[in-house]
Coordinates of C-alpha atoms (C1' of nucleotides) in Angstrom, one line a residue:
Chain L
M1 CA 20.5 32.0 -19.3
P2 CA 20.4 28.9 -17.1
K3 CA 21.3 25.9 -19.2
L4 CA 18.8 23.3 -18.0
C5 CA 15.4 24.7 -19.0
K6 CA 13.2 27.7 -19.2
Q7 CA 11.3 26.8 -16.1
S8 CA 14.4 26.9 -13.9
A9 CA 14.4 30.6 -14.5
L10 CA 11.1 30.8 -12.7
D11 CA 11.4 31.8 -9.1
P12 CA 10.9 28.7 -6.9
H13 CA 9.0 30.7 -4.3
G14 CA 6.4 31.7 -6.8
R15 CA 6.1 28.2 -8.1
F16 CA 5.7 26.9 -4.6
V17 CA 2.9 29.3 -3.9
S18 CA 1.1 28.3 -7.0
A19 CA 1.6 24.7 -6.2
L20 CA 0.0 25.2 -2.8
R21 CA -2.9 27.0 -4.4
T22 CA -3.8 23.8 -6.2
W23 CA -4.3 22.2 -2.9
G24 CA -6.1 24.8 -0.9
D25 CA -6.5 28.5 -0.1
V26 CA -3.3 30.4 0.4
S27 CA -3.6 33.5 2.6
A28 CA -1.5 36.6 2.3
L29 CA 0.4 35.6 5.4
D30 CA 1.0 32.1 4.0
E31 CA 2.3 33.6 0.9
A32 CA 4.6 36.1 2.7
L33 CA 6.0 33.3 4.8
V34 CA 6.7 31.1 1.8
H35 CA 8.6 33.9 0.2
E36 CA 10.8 34.0 3.3
L37 CA 11.6 30.2 3.0
P38 CA 15.2 29.5 2.2
M39 CA 15.2 27.3 -1.0
R40 CA 18.3 25.8 -2.5
L41 CA 17.9 24.9 -6.1
Q42 CA 19.4 21.6 -7.1
L43 CA 19.7 20.2 -10.6
V44 CA 19.4 16.5 -10.5
P45 CA 20.7 14.3 -13.4
A46 CA 18.5 11.3 -14.4
Q47 CA 18.7 8.4 -12.0
E48 CA 20.4 10.3 -9.3
E49 CA 19.2 10.0 -5.8
V50 CA 18.0 13.1 -4.0
S51 CA 17.6 11.4 -0.6
R52 CA 18.1 7.9 0.5
E53 CA 16.2 5.4 2.5
G54 CA 17.6 5.0 6.0
E55 CA 19.1 8.5 6.2
R56 CA 17.9 11.1 8.5
A57 CA 16.9 14.0 6.4
S58 CA 17.1 17.7 7.3
E59 CA 15.5 19.1 4.2
C60 CA 12.3 18.7 2.2
S61 CA 12.1 18.7 -1.6
F62 CA 9.8 20.5 -3.9
V63 CA 9.8 19.3 -7.5
L64 CA 10.2 22.1 -10.0
E65 CA 10.7 20.1 -13.1
G66 CA 11.3 16.6 -14.2
F67 CA 9.8 13.3 -13.1
F68 CA 10.9 11.8 -9.8
F69 CA 10.0 8.5 -8.1
R70 CA 10.3 7.1 -4.6
H71 CA 11.2 3.6 -3.8
K72 CA 12.1 1.1 -1.1
M73 CA 14.5 -1.8 -1.3
V74 CA 13.7 -5.3 0.1
A75 CA 15.9 -8.2 1.0
G76 CA 17.5 -9.8 -2.0
G77 CA 17.7 -6.6 -4.0
G78 CA 14.0 -6.3 -4.9
R79 CA 12.9 -2.7 -5.5
Q80 CA 9.4 -1.4 -4.9
I81 CA 8.6 1.9 -6.5
L82 CA 6.0 3.6 -4.4
T83 CA 4.9 6.5 -6.5
F84 CA 5.9 8.9 -9.2
D85 CA 6.2 12.6 -8.5
L86 CA 5.4 15.2 -11.1
P87 CA 6.4 18.9 -11.0
D88 CA 4.8 20.8 -8.1
A89 CA 5.0 17.7 -5.9
L90 CA 6.3 17.8 -2.3
P91 CA 7.7 14.3 -2.2
D92 CA 8.7 14.4 1.4
V93 CA 7.0 16.9 3.6
R94 CA 6.1 13.8 5.5
C95 CA 9.7 13.5 6.6
L96 CA 9.0 16.4 9.0
H97 CA 7.5 13.8 11.3
L98 CA 9.3 10.5 10.7
A99 CA 12.6 9.8 12.3
V100 CA 14.3 8.4 9.3
N101 CA 13.6 8.3 5.5
D102 CA 11.7 5.2 4.8
Y103 CA 12.2 5.5 1.1
S104 CA 14.6 7.0 -1.4
L105 CA 13.7 9.8 -3.7
T106 CA 15.3 9.6 -7.2
A107 CA 15.1 11.5 -10.4
L108 CA 13.5 9.5 -13.2
S109 CA 14.5 12.0 -15.8
A110 CA 16.8 15.0 -15.3
G111 CA 15.1 17.6 -13.2
T112 CA 15.2 20.3 -10.6
V113 CA 14.2 20.4 -7.0
A114 CA 14.1 23.1 -4.4
R115 CA 15.4 22.0 -1.1
I116 CA 13.9 23.6 2.0
P117 CA 15.4 23.0 5.5
H118 CA 13.0 21.3 7.9
A119 CA 13.6 23.9 10.6
A120 CA 12.5 26.7 8.2
L121 CA 9.4 24.8 7.2
R122 CA 8.5 24.1 10.8
D123 CA 8.8 27.7 11.7
A124 CA 6.6 28.8 8.8
I125 CA 4.0 26.2 9.8
A126 CA 4.0 27.3 13.3
Q127 CA 3.2 30.9 12.2
A128 CA 0.7 30.0 9.6
P129 CA -1.3 26.9 10.4
G130 CA -3.0 27.2 7.0
L131 CA 0.2 26.0 5.5
A132 CA 0.2 22.9 7.6
D133 CA -3.4 22.3 6.5
I134 CA -2.4 22.4 2.8
F135 CA 0.6 20.1 3.4
W136 CA -1.6 17.7 5.2
C137 CA -4.1 17.8 2.4
A138 CA -1.4 17.1 -0.2
S139 CA -0.1 14.2 1.8
M140 CA -3.6 12.8 2.3
R141 CA -4.1 12.6 -1.4
E142 CA -0.7 11.0 -1.7
A143 CA -1.8 8.4 0.8
A144 CA -5.0 7.8 -1.1
I145 CA -2.8 7.1 -4.2
L146 CA -0.8 4.6 -2.2
R147 CA -3.9 2.8 -0.9
E148 CA -5.2 2.4 -4.4
R149 CA -1.8 1.1 -5.5
L150 CA -1.8 -1.4 -2.7
A151 CA -5.2 -2.6 -3.9
S152 CA -3.9 -3.0 -7.4
V153 CA -0.8 -4.9 -6.4
G154 CA -2.6 -7.1 -3.9
R155 CA -5.7 -7.9 -5.8
R156 CA -5.7 -7.0 -9.4
T157 CA -4.4 -8.9 -12.4
A158 CA -1.3 -7.8 -14.3
Y159 CA -3.6 -6.6 -17.1
Q160 CA -5.7 -4.5 -14.8
R161 CA -2.7 -3.1 -12.9
V162 CA -1.1 -1.8 -16.0
A163 CA -4.3 -0.3 -17.4
H164 CA -5.1 1.2 -13.9
F165 CA -1.7 2.7 -13.7
F166 CA -2.0 4.4 -17.1
C167 CA -5.4 5.8 -16.0
E168 CA -4.0 7.2 -12.9
M169 CA -1.0 8.8 -14.5
Y170 CA -3.1 10.2 -17.3
V171 CA -5.5 11.9 -14.8
R172 CA -2.7 13.2 -12.7
M173 CA -0.7 14.5 -15.7
K174 CA -3.8 16.0 -17.2
E175 CA -4.6 18.0 -14.1
R176 CA -1.0 19.5 -14.3
G177 CA -1.4 20.3 -18.0
M178 CA 1.0 17.5 -19.0
A179 CA -1.4 15.5 -21.1
S180 CA -3.7 16.2 -24.0
E181 CA -7.1 14.6 -24.6
D182 CA -5.9 11.1 -25.3
H183 CA -2.2 11.2 -25.1
F184 CA 0.6 11.5 -22.5
A185 CA 4.3 10.8 -22.3
L186 CA 5.8 9.0 -19.4
P187 CA 9.6 8.6 -19.4
I188 CA 9.4 5.2 -17.7
T189 CA 11.0 1.9 -18.7
Q190 CA 9.2 -1.4 -18.6
N191 CA 11.5 -2.3 -15.8
D192 CA 10.4 0.6 -13.7
L193 CA 6.8 -0.2 -14.4
G194 CA 7.4 -3.7 -13.2
D195 CA 8.9 -2.5 -9.9
T196 CA 5.9 -0.2 -9.5
L197 CA 3.3 -2.8 -10.1
G198 CA 4.9 -5.8 -8.5
L199 CA 5.6 -7.6 -11.8
S200 CA 8.6 -8.7 -13.8
T201 CA 9.9 -6.7 -16.7
V202 CA 9.1 -9.6 -19.1
H203 CA 5.6 -9.9 -17.9
I204 CA 5.1 -6.1 -18.2
N205 CA 6.2 -6.4 -21.8
R206 CA 3.7 -9.1 -22.5
T207 CA 0.9 -7.4 -20.8
L208 CA 1.6 -4.2 -22.8
Q209 CA 1.5 -6.2 -26.0
Q210 CA -1.8 -7.6 -24.9
L211 CA -3.2 -4.1 -24.2
R212 CA -2.0 -3.0 -27.6
E213 CA -3.5 -6.1 -29.3
D214 CA -6.8 -5.3 -27.6
G215 CA -6.6 -1.8 -29.0
I216 CA -6.7 -0.2 -25.6
I217 CA -3.4 1.7 -25.9
V218 CA -1.1 2.7 -28.6
S219 CA 2.5 3.3 -27.6
H220 CA 5.4 4.8 -29.4
G221 CA 8.4 4.7 -27.1
K222 CA 7.6 6.7 -24.0
S223 CA 4.5 8.1 -25.5
H224 CA 1.1 6.6 -24.9
R225 CA -2.2 7.2 -26.6
F226 CA -5.6 5.6 -26.0
T227 CA -8.5 5.6 -28.3
D228 CA -11.3 4.9 -25.9
W229 CA -11.0 6.2 -22.3
E230 CA -14.0 4.2 -21.2
R231 CA -12.5 1.0 -22.3
L232 CA -9.1 1.8 -20.7
R233 CA -11.0 2.7 -17.5
Q234 CA -12.9 -0.5 -17.5
A235 CA -9.8 -2.6 -18.3
G236 CA -8.1 -1.0 -15.3
D237 CA -11.1 -1.1 -12.9
F238 CA -10.3 2.6 -12.5
D239 CA -12.5 5.0 -10.5
P240 CA -10.9 8.4 -10.1
A241 CA -12.8 9.2 -6.9
Y242 CA -9.7 8.5 -4.8
L243 CA -7.9 11.4 -6.5
S244 CA -10.4 14.1 -5.5
L245 CA -10.1 16.3 -2.5
T246 CA -12.9 18.0 -0.6
A247 CA -14.2 21.0 -2.3
R248 CA -14.4 23.2 0.7
Chain M
M1 CA -22.0 -1.0 34.9
P2 CA -21.9 -0.8 31.1
K3 CA -22.1 -4.2 29.7
L4 CA -19.4 -4.2 27.1
C5 CA -16.2 -3.7 29.0
K6 CA -14.5 -1.7 31.7
Q7 CA -12.9 0.6 29.3
S8 CA -16.1 1.9 27.8
A9 CA -16.7 3.4 31.3
L10 CA -13.6 5.6 30.6
D11 CA -14.5 9.0 29.3
P12 CA -13.7 9.2 25.6
H13 CA -12.3 12.7 25.8
G14 CA -9.7 11.6 28.4
R15 CA -8.8 8.6 26.2
F16 CA -8.5 10.9 23.2
V17 CA -6.1 13.2 24.9
S18 CA -3.9 10.4 26.1
A19 CA -3.9 8.9 22.6
L20 CA -2.8 12.3 21.3
R21 CA 0.0 12.4 23.8
T22 CA 1.4 9.2 22.4
W23 CA 1.9 11.2 19.1
G24 CA 3.1 14.5 20.4
D25 CA 2.9 17.3 23.0
V26 CA -0.6 18.3 23.9
S27 CA -0.9 21.8 25.2
A28 CA -3.4 22.9 27.8
L29 CA -5.4 24.7 25.0
D30 CA -5.4 21.5 22.9
E31 CA -6.7 19.5 25.8
A32 CA -9.4 22.0 26.6
L33 CA -10.6 22.0 23.0
V34 CA -10.6 18.2 22.9
H35 CA -12.8 18.2 26.0
E36 CA -15.3 20.4 24.1
L37 CA -15.5 18.0 21.1
P38 CA -18.8 16.3 20.7
M39 CA -18.3 12.6 20.7
R40 CA -20.9 10.0 20.0
L41 CA -20.1 6.6 21.4
Q42 CA -20.9 3.7 19.1
L43 CA -20.8 0.1 20.0
V44 CA -19.9 -1.9 16.9
P45 CA -20.6 -5.6 16.6
A46 CA -17.9 -7.8 15.0
Q47 CA -17.8 -7.5 11.2
E48 CA -20.0 -4.4 11.1
E49 CA -19.0 -1.5 9.0
V50 CA -18.5 1.9 10.6
S51 CA -18.1 3.7 7.3
R52 CA -18.2 2.6 3.7
E53 CA -16.0 3.1 0.6
G54 CA -17.7 5.6 -1.7
E55 CA -19.7 7.4 0.9
R56 CA -19.2 11.0 1.8
A57 CA -18.4 11.0 5.5
S58 CA -19.3 13.7 8.0
E59 CA -17.7 12.2 11.1
C60 CA -14.3 10.8 12.1
S61 CA -13.8 7.8 14.3
F62 CA -11.6 7.3 17.3
V63 CA -11.1 3.7 18.3
L64 CA -11.8 3.1 22.0
E65 CA -11.7 -0.6 22.1
G66 CA -11.6 -3.6 19.8
F67 CA -9.8 -4.2 16.5
F68 CA -10.8 -2.5 13.4
F69 CA -9.7 -2.8 9.8
R70 CA -10.0 -0.8 6.6
H71 CA -10.4 -2.2 3.2
K72 CA -11.1 -1.6 -0.5
M73 CA -13.0 -3.7 -2.9
V74 CA -11.8 -4.3 -6.5
A75 CA -13.6 -5.5 -9.6
G76 CA -14.7 -9.2 -9.3
G77 CA -15.2 -9.0 -5.5
G78 CA -11.6 -9.0 -4.4
R79 CA -10.9 -7.4 -1.1
Q80 CA -7.7 -5.6 -0.1
I81 CA -7.3 -5.0 3.6
L82 CA -5.2 -1.9 4.0
T83 CA -4.4 -1.8 7.6
F84 CA -5.6 -2.9 11.1
D85 CA -6.4 -0.3 13.7
L86 CA -5.8 -0.8 17.4
P87 CA -7.4 1.1 20.2
D88 CA -6.4 4.8 20.2
A89 CA -6.2 4.8 16.5
L90 CA -7.8 7.6 14.4
P91 CA -8.7 5.5 11.3
D92 CA -10.1 8.4 9.3
V93 CA -8.9 11.8 10.2
R94 CA -7.7 11.8 6.7
C95 CA -11.3 12.0 5.5
L96 CA -11.3 15.7 6.6
H97 CA -9.5 16.3 3.3
L98 CA -10.8 13.7 0.8
A99 CA -14.1 14.2 -1.0
V100 CA -15.2 10.6 -0.6
N101 CA -14.2 7.7 1.6
D102 CA -11.8 5.6 -0.5
Y103 CA -12.1 2.7 1.9
S104 CA -14.4 1.1 4.4
L105 CA -13.8 0.9 8.1
T106 CA -15.1 -2.3 9.7
A107 CA -14.9 -3.9 13.2
L108 CA -12.8 -7.0 13.2
S109 CA -14.0 -7.9 16.7
A110 CA -16.7 -6.2 18.6
G111 CA -15.6 -2.8 19.7
T112 CA -16.4 0.8 20.5
V113 CA -15.6 4.0 18.5
A114 CA -16.2 7.6 19.3
R115 CA -17.5 9.5 16.4
I116 CA -16.6 13.2 16.0
P117 CA -18.2 15.5 13.5
H118 CA -15.9 16.9 10.9
A119 CA -17.0 20.4 11.5
A120 CA -16.2 20.2 15.2
L121 CA -12.8 18.8 14.5
R122 CA -12.1 21.5 11.9
D123 CA -13.0 24.2 14.4
A124 CA -10.8 22.7 17.0
I125 CA -7.9 22.5 14.6
A126 CA -8.4 26.1 13.5
Q127 CA -8.1 27.2 17.1
A128 CA -5.2 24.9 18.1
P129 CA -2.8 24.2 15.3
G130 CA -0.9 21.9 17.6
L131 CA -3.8 19.5 17.2
A132 CA -3.4 19.4 13.4
D133 CA 0.2 18.8 13.9
I134 CA -0.5 15.7 16.0
F135 CA -3.1 14.4 13.5
W136 CA -0.7 14.9 10.7
C137 CA 2.0 13.1 12.6
A138 CA -0.3 10.2 13.2
S139 CA -1.4 10.0 9.6
M140 CA 2.3 10.1 8.4
R141 CA 3.1 7.0 10.4
E142 CA 0.1 5.4 9.0
A143 CA 1.3 6.2 5.5
A144 CA 4.7 4.7 6.4
I145 CA 3.0 1.5 7.4
L146 CA 1.1 1.5 4.1
R147 CA 4.3 2.0 2.1
E148 CA 6.0 -0.9 3.9
R149 CA 3.0 -3.0 3.2
L150 CA 3.1 -2.1 -0.5
A151 CA 6.8 -3.2 -0.6
S152 CA 5.7 -6.5 1.1
V153 CA 2.9 -7.2 -1.3
G154 CA 4.8 -6.1 -4.3
R155 CA 8.2 -7.6 -3.7
R156 CA 8.3 -10.1 -0.9
T157 CA 7.6 -13.8 -0.9
A158 CA 4.5 -15.2 0.9
Y159 CA 6.8 -16.5 3.7
Q160 CA 8.4 -13.1 4.2
R161 CA 5.1 -11.3 4.0
V162 CA 3.5 -13.3 6.8
A163 CA 6.6 -13.1 9.0
H164 CA 6.9 -9.3 8.3
F165 CA 3.2 -8.8 9.2
F166 CA 3.6 -10.6 12.5
C167 CA 6.6 -8.5 13.3
E168 CA 4.8 -5.3 12.6
M169 CA 1.7 -6.2 14.5
Y170 CA 3.8 -7.4 17.4
V171 CA 5.7 -4.1 17.6
R172 CA 2.5 -2.1 17.2
M173 CA 0.6 -4.1 19.9
K174 CA 3.6 -4.0 22.2
E175 CA 3.8 -0.3 22.2
R176 CA 0.1 -0.2 23.2
G177 CA 0.6 -2.7 25.9
M178 CA -1.2 -5.4 24.0
A179 CA 1.6 -7.9 23.8
S180 CA 4.0 -9.5 26.2
E181 CA 7.6 -10.3 25.6
D182 CA 7.1 -13.0 23.0
H183 CA 3.4 -13.3 22.7
F184 CA 0.4 -11.5 21.1
A185 CA -3.2 -12.3 20.2
L186 CA -4.6 -11.1 16.9
P187 CA -8.3 -11.9 16.3
I188 CA -7.7 -12.4 12.6
T189 CA -8.7 -15.2 10.3
Q190 CA -6.4 -16.7 7.7
N191 CA -8.8 -15.3 5.1
D192 CA -8.3 -11.8 6.5
L193 CA -4.6 -12.3 6.5
G194 CA -4.7 -13.3 2.8
D195 CA -6.7 -10.2 1.9
T196 CA -4.1 -8.2 3.7
L197 CA -1.1 -9.7 2.1
G198 CA -2.4 -10.3 -1.4
L199 CA -2.5 -14.1 -1.0
S200 CA -5.2 -16.8 -1.0
T201 CA -6.4 -18.3 2.2
V202 CA -5.0 -21.7 1.3
H203 CA -1.6 -20.3 0.6
I204 CA -1.7 -18.4 3.9
N205 CA -2.5 -21.7 5.6
R206 CA 0.4 -23.5 4.0
T207 CA 2.8 -20.6 4.7
L208 CA 1.8 -20.6 8.4
Q209 CA 2.5 -24.3 8.6
Q210 CA 5.9 -23.7 7.1
L211 CA 6.7 -21.0 9.7
R212 CA 5.6 -23.4 12.4
E213 CA 7.7 -26.2 11.0
D214 CA 10.6 -23.9 11.0
G215 CA 10.0 -23.1 14.6
I216 CA 9.6 -19.4 13.9
I217 CA 6.1 -19.1 15.3
V218 CA 3.8 -21.2 17.5
S219 CA 0.1 -20.5 17.2
H220 CA -2.8 -21.6 19.2
G221 CA -5.9 -20.3 17.5
K222 CA -5.7 -16.5 17.5
S223 CA -2.7 -16.5 19.8
H224 CA 0.8 -16.3 18.5
R225 CA 4.1 -16.8 20.2
F226 CA 7.6 -16.7 18.8
T227 CA 10.7 -18.1 20.4
D228 CA 13.4 -16.1 18.7
W229 CA 12.6 -12.5 17.7
E230 CA 15.8 -12.3 15.7
R231 CA 14.8 -15.2 13.5
L232 CA 11.3 -13.9 13.0
R233 CA 12.7 -10.5 12.1
Q234 CA 15.1 -11.9 9.6
A235 CA 12.5 -14.2 8.1
G236 CA 10.3 -11.2 7.5
D237 CA 13.0 -8.8 6.3
F238 CA 11.7 -6.6 9.0
D239 CA 13.3 -3.3 10.1
P240 CA 11.2 -1.3 12.5
A241 CA 12.6 2.0 11.5
Y242 CA 9.6 2.9 9.5
L243 CA 7.5 2.8 12.7
S244 CA 9.4 5.5 14.5
L245 CA 8.5 9.1 14.6
T246 CA 10.8 12.0 15.1
A247 CA 11.8 12.6 18.7
R248 CA 11.4 16.3 18.7
Chain H
dC1 C1' 28.9 3.9 -36.4
dG2 C1' 29.7 1.8 -32.2
dT3 C1' 28.0 1.0 -27.5
dG4 C1' 24.9 0.7 -23.9
dT5 C1' 20.3 0.7 -22.5
dT6 C1' 15.7 -0.9 -23.4
dA7 C1' 12.4 -3.9 -25.6
dT8 C1' 11.1 -8.4 -27.2
dT9 C1' 11.1 -13.5 -27.7
dG10 C1' 11.1 -18.4 -26.5
dA11 C1' 11.6 -22.1 -23.4
dC12 C1' 10.9 -23.6 -19.0
dC13 C1' 9.7 -23.3 -14.2
dA14 C1' 7.8 -22.0 -9.6
dA15 C1' 4.8 -19.7 -6.7
dC16 C1' 0.6 -19.2 -5.7
dA17 C1' -4.5 -19.8 -7.1
dT18 C1' -8.6 -22.5 -7.4
dC19 C1' -11.8 -26.1 -6.3
dA20 C1' -13.8 -29.1 -3.4
dA21 C1' -14.0 -31.9 0.4
dA22 C1' -13.0 -33.1 5.2
dC23 C1' -11.9 -31.9 9.6
dT24 C1' -11.8 -28.7 14.0
dT25 C1' -13.3 -25.4 16.8
dA26 C1' -16.2 -22.3 19.0
dG27 C1' -20.8 -20.9 19.9
dT28 C1' -25.7 -21.7 20.7
dG29 C1' -29.8 -23.5 22.3
dG30 C1' -32.1 -27.2 24.5
Chain R
dC1 C1' -23.6 -30.9 29.4
dC2 C1' -24.5 -32.3 24.8
dA3 C1' -26.0 -32.0 20.1
dC4 C1' -26.1 -28.9 16.3
dT5 C1' -24.4 -25.4 13.5
dA6 C1' -21.6 -22.2 11.4
dA7 C1' -17.2 -20.4 10.9
dG8 C1' -12.6 -21.3 10.3
dT9 C1' -8.7 -24.5 9.2
dT10 C1' -6.5 -28.1 6.8
dT11 C1' -5.6 -31.2 2.9
dG12 C1' -5.2 -32.9 -1.8
dA13 C1' -5.4 -32.4 -6.7
dT14 C1' -4.9 -29.6 -10.4
dG15 C1' -4.5 -25.2 -13.0
dT16 C1' -2.7 -20.6 -14.1
dT17 C1' -0.4 -16.5 -13.7
dG18 C1' 3.5 -14.7 -13.7
dG19 C1' 8.8 -15.5 -12.8
dT20 C1' 13.5 -16.7 -14.5
dC21 C1' 17.0 -17.2 -17.8
dA22 C1' 19.2 -16.3 -21.8
dA23 C1' 19.5 -14.7 -26.2
dT24 C1' 18.2 -11.4 -29.9
dA25 C1' 16.5 -7.2 -31.8
dA26 C1' 15.6 -2.1 -31.6
dC27 C1' 16.8 2.1 -30.2
dA28 C1' 19.1 6.3 -28.5
dC29 C1' 23.1 8.7 -27.9
dG30 C1' 27.5 10.4 -28.4

DNA sequence: CGTGTTATTGACCAACATCAAACTTAGTGG
DNA sequence: CCACTAAGTTTGATGTTGGTCAATAACACG
């Protein structure tokens, strides 16, 4: 038995196909080509980088298990976390088109990724345009998430940002079966949260206390519960529309 | 002669093809298909919306002339400008995949767009996957710009943000032939700049004064000049890598 | 149990926001 | 060409959100 986790026993190609299905229709050809893709499994310890900002990448990653995040560094050591990636994510298909990684990909908790050479992916896409369509679709939603985050960081208060972030992660985890009705567990420190929302750790801490006082969330460690979705939603000025893709 | 400008005399299909060429190789088939695309020219007065957040769109836009911008509104009337679009931009190909517009597209100055029905575009893509590739490529760069903006708004000082923004717009305008060696004209108010960088108008004003005092920029109205690119670049913590696409 | 990471507190401070008014500039119509 | 207007810029005064620093308390893990 592999040591890490039951899921790593699952064949990555199968997982890949089922991930693609959540984004669009996968034809028999698409599926056959995916099964031909070379995939190199990589166990990533918590906090270890999978790829680094500034490097030229030759492989894409597919998240099999664990939480990952992407970030950029700015002058003076500041860190901006761009987004968190859940299992089934393709954190860097985009790198097929950019010269150099413009962000780093790091494991938040220990996890597994499958690495796929660019060349192989490009070949597959060339043969099955439907695949490109699905990738595009996935990256479009990712961009929508990014736009919403920009609006948060640029124009929302700390209180709203935190509530909004919880709403978003809840919805995203729910759709992957990683959350129950009113509860989800995010292995993220207050420091990470700050670097995600453009706030200091201390201020995140105080904002969380405020949210708890107001009875909007209840947290025990990494585990978060809310009693009233509607109140959380309003507190965060959250409208899930940006997360929906076209039903074609 | 059309009244608006010489360029509007140019056929939009030709313009579209040449815009695509700046992103990637355009095959003869691609070109032929583009020429079949129905395009509806639309003159847009300054400040008029082309498409609105929350609406379901059925057409994409292609910018022929003028400056456009995209923005989101947040609770309480705050506005976050996401990005500025120059001529040749495709501000919303992404909408092919999202259920609902998650931002509005507005003319900054009077301009012209060509509107292309989604259905037609989807057909063309289905027949010529190379087109999809180019669109994808364009939207990947756009996403890179967004990520960099998020890093700015989240983790850079006002002074850095403004300088960084000037660097980016300079580079982007330069590559479209809209800027000379040390000079570019951006028809953007201080208020717009604030809504782009997550700052108040007043603070933008004071930051600009600072940049002028420091001799980093010289502005006359909408027209901006810098004397020392290197200093501007450093002031803005700007590294143009995120703007480059793969040389394939 | 110790040890290192994360959370929490308090005191203090700075960046940036808000408000309101004055000043400039660019357009517009006469 | 000038007066008039509206939009944009600039300024000052003042307020607030959120940052920084530094210490302590709580955990989590081996």
